[in-house]
């Protein structure tokens, strides 16, 4: 940067694991670009302050959940099932960011059968968590919304159609969620019934060859 006089526009603040490897990052938008000119620094070590904002600032819950992914021990299956709803929502955000450095080297599989455990799925958040884990292992990601799962089905996220999702004990989700339709509609701001049907339509069309 000193020799080429490059400008700094934006940054990624990385999360490192215990081996100091990048396992995720948050986008940091600078309030103004910074140019290092030939005579604007002293030779040797100097301090540089960059002011900006994190568009999706990590919550205290997210920062705590990163600890599950930073260690050298593998993440356990269904570690999220005992989390509160807030923690589960944060976990979905964390694994989305966690997946980015790993997916570039992962080959898309075809023709596989993925099993998700219906007894652990109580809402759309836990469905997406369970689906990501079924396809890409504990801490795995495969969408967090209708738009994002459509993107995943296009490739680059571990699985391409044709493949099969075996949703064991799906009645757990349907029974639990049906009891909370009105409450969830206020929470989501849309009809959960329609969302569920749209989700199935996207999955079925995306899993076919």
Coordinates of C-alpha atoms in Angstrom, one line a residue, residues 53-191:
X53 CA -19.7 1.2 10.6
X54 CA -20.5 -2.5 10.6
X55 CA -23.7 -2.9 8.6
X56 CA -24.7 -6.1 10.4
X57 CA -23.1 -5.5 13.8
X58 CA -22.7 -8.8 15.7
X59 CA -24.9 -9.0 18.7
X60 CA -23.5 -10.2 22.1
X61 CA -25.3 -13.5 21.5
X62 CA -23.5 -13.9 18.1
X63 CA -20.1 -13.1 19.6
X64 CA -20.7 -15.8 22.3
X65 CA -21.9 -18.3 19.7
X66 CA -18.7 -17.8 17.7
X67 CA -16.9 -19.5 20.6
X68 CA -18.6 -22.8 19.6
X69 CA -16.9 -22.5 16.2
X70 CA -13.5 -21.1 17.2
X71 CA -12.2 -24.2 19.0
X72 CA -10.3 -27.1 17.6
X73 CA -13.0 -29.6 18.6
X74 CA -15.7 -30.3 16.0
X75 CA -19.2 -28.8 16.5
X76 CA -21.7 -31.3 17.8
X77 CA -24.8 -32.3 15.9
X78 CA -28.0 -30.4 17.0
X79 CA -26.0 -28.3 19.4
X80 CA -28.6 -25.6 18.7
X81 CA -31.6 -27.6 19.9
X82 CA -31.3 -26.4 23.5
X83 CA -30.8 -22.7 22.4
X84 CA -33.5 -20.1 23.0
X85 CA -35.3 -18.7 20.0
X86 CA -33.0 -15.6 20.0
X87 CA -29.9 -17.8 20.2
X88 CA -31.2 -20.0 17.3
X89 CA -31.8 -16.9 15.1
X90 CA -28.3 -15.7 15.9
X91 CA -26.9 -19.2 15.3
X92 CA -28.4 -19.1 11.8
X93 CA -26.6 -15.8 11.1
X94 CA -23.3 -17.0 12.5
X95 CA -23.3 -20.2 10.4
X96 CA -24.1 -18.2 7.3
X97 CA -21.0 -16.2 7.8
X98 CA -19.0 -19.2 9.0
X99 CA -19.8 -21.1 5.8
X100 CA -18.4 -18.6 3.4
X101 CA -14.7 -19.5 3.8
X102 CA -15.4 -23.2 3.6
X103 CA -17.8 -23.5 0.7
X104 CA -15.4 -22.3 -2.0
X105 CA -13.5 -25.6 -1.7
X106 CA -16.5 -27.8 -1.2
X107 CA -17.8 -29.8 -4.2
X108 CA -21.5 -29.9 -4.9
X109 CA -23.0 -33.4 -4.4
X110 CA -25.8 -34.8 -6.6
X111 CA -28.3 -37.6 -5.9
X112 CA -27.8 -37.7 -2.2
X113 CA -30.4 -38.3 0.5
X114 CA -30.4 -35.8 3.4
X115 CA -32.3 -36.5 6.6
X116 CA -33.6 -33.8 8.9
X117 CA -35.0 -34.6 12.3
X118 CA -38.5 -33.2 12.6
X119 CA -38.6 -33.4 16.4
X120 CA -36.0 -30.6 16.6
X121 CA -37.8 -28.3 14.1
X122 CA -40.3 -25.8 15.6
X123 CA -40.2 -22.9 13.2
X124 CA -38.6 -21.7 9.9
X125 CA -35.4 -20.7 11.7
X126 CA -34.8 -24.2 13.0
X127 CA -35.8 -25.7 9.7
X128 CA -33.0 -23.8 7.9
X129 CA -30.5 -24.7 10.6
X130 CA -31.4 -28.4 10.4
X131 CA -31.3 -28.4 6.6
X132 CA -27.9 -26.8 6.5
X133 CA -26.6 -29.3 9.0
X134 CA -28.1 -32.2 7.1
X135 CA -26.4 -31.1 3.9
X136 CA -23.1 -29.7 5.1
X137 CA -22.6 -31.2 8.6
X138 CA -22.8 -29.5 12.0
X139 CA -22.4 -25.8 11.6
X140 CA -23.3 -26.2 8.0
X141 CA -25.4 -23.7 6.0
X142 CA -28.0 -24.0 3.2
X143 CA -30.1 -20.9 3.2
X144 CA -31.9 -18.7 5.7
X145 CA -34.8 -17.4 3.6
X146 CA -36.8 -18.1 0.3
X147 CA -34.4 -16.0 -1.8
X148 CA -31.3 -17.5 -0.2
X149 CA -32.3 -21.1 -0.5
X150 CA -33.1 -20.4 -4.2
X151 CA -29.5 -19.2 -4.5
X152 CA -28.2 -22.3 -2.7
X153 CA -30.1 -24.6 -5.1
X154 CA -28.2 -23.0 -8.0
X155 CA -25.0 -24.5 -6.8
X156 CA -21.9 -23.7 -4.8
X157 CA -23.4 -24.6 -1.4
X158 CA -22.8 -28.3 -1.2
X159 CA -25.8 -29.9 -3.0
X160 CA -27.3 -29.7 -6.4
X161 CA -30.4 -31.4 -7.8
X162 CA -31.4 -34.0 -8.1
X163 CA -31.3 -34.9 -4.4
X164 CA -33.8 -36.0 -1.7
X165 CA -34.7 -34.5 1.6
X166 CA -36.1 -37.0 4.1
X167 CA -38.0 -34.9 6.7
X168 CA -38.5 -37.3 9.5
X169 CA -41.6 -36.7 11.8
X170 CA -42.6 -33.6 9.9
X171 CA -45.9 -33.7 11.8
X172 CA -44.0 -32.3 14.9
X173 CA -43.3 -29.1 12.9
X174 CA -46.9 -28.9 11.5
X175 CA -48.6 -29.5 14.8
X176 CA -46.4 -27.1 16.8
X177 CA -46.5 -24.4 14.2
X178 CA -50.2 -24.6 13.5
X179 CA -50.8 -23.7 17.2
X180 CA -48.8 -20.5 16.7
X181 CA -49.9 -19.4 13.3
X182 CA -51.4 -16.1 14.5
X183 CA -48.5 -15.3 16.8
X184 CA -45.9 -16.2 14.1
X185 CA -47.7 -14.1 11.5
X186 CA -47.3 -11.1 13.7
X187 CA -43.6 -12.0 14.2
X188 CA -42.8 -12.6 10.6
X189 CA -45.0 -10.0 9.0
X190 CA -46.4 -12.5 6.5
X191 CA -48.6 -15.5 6.3

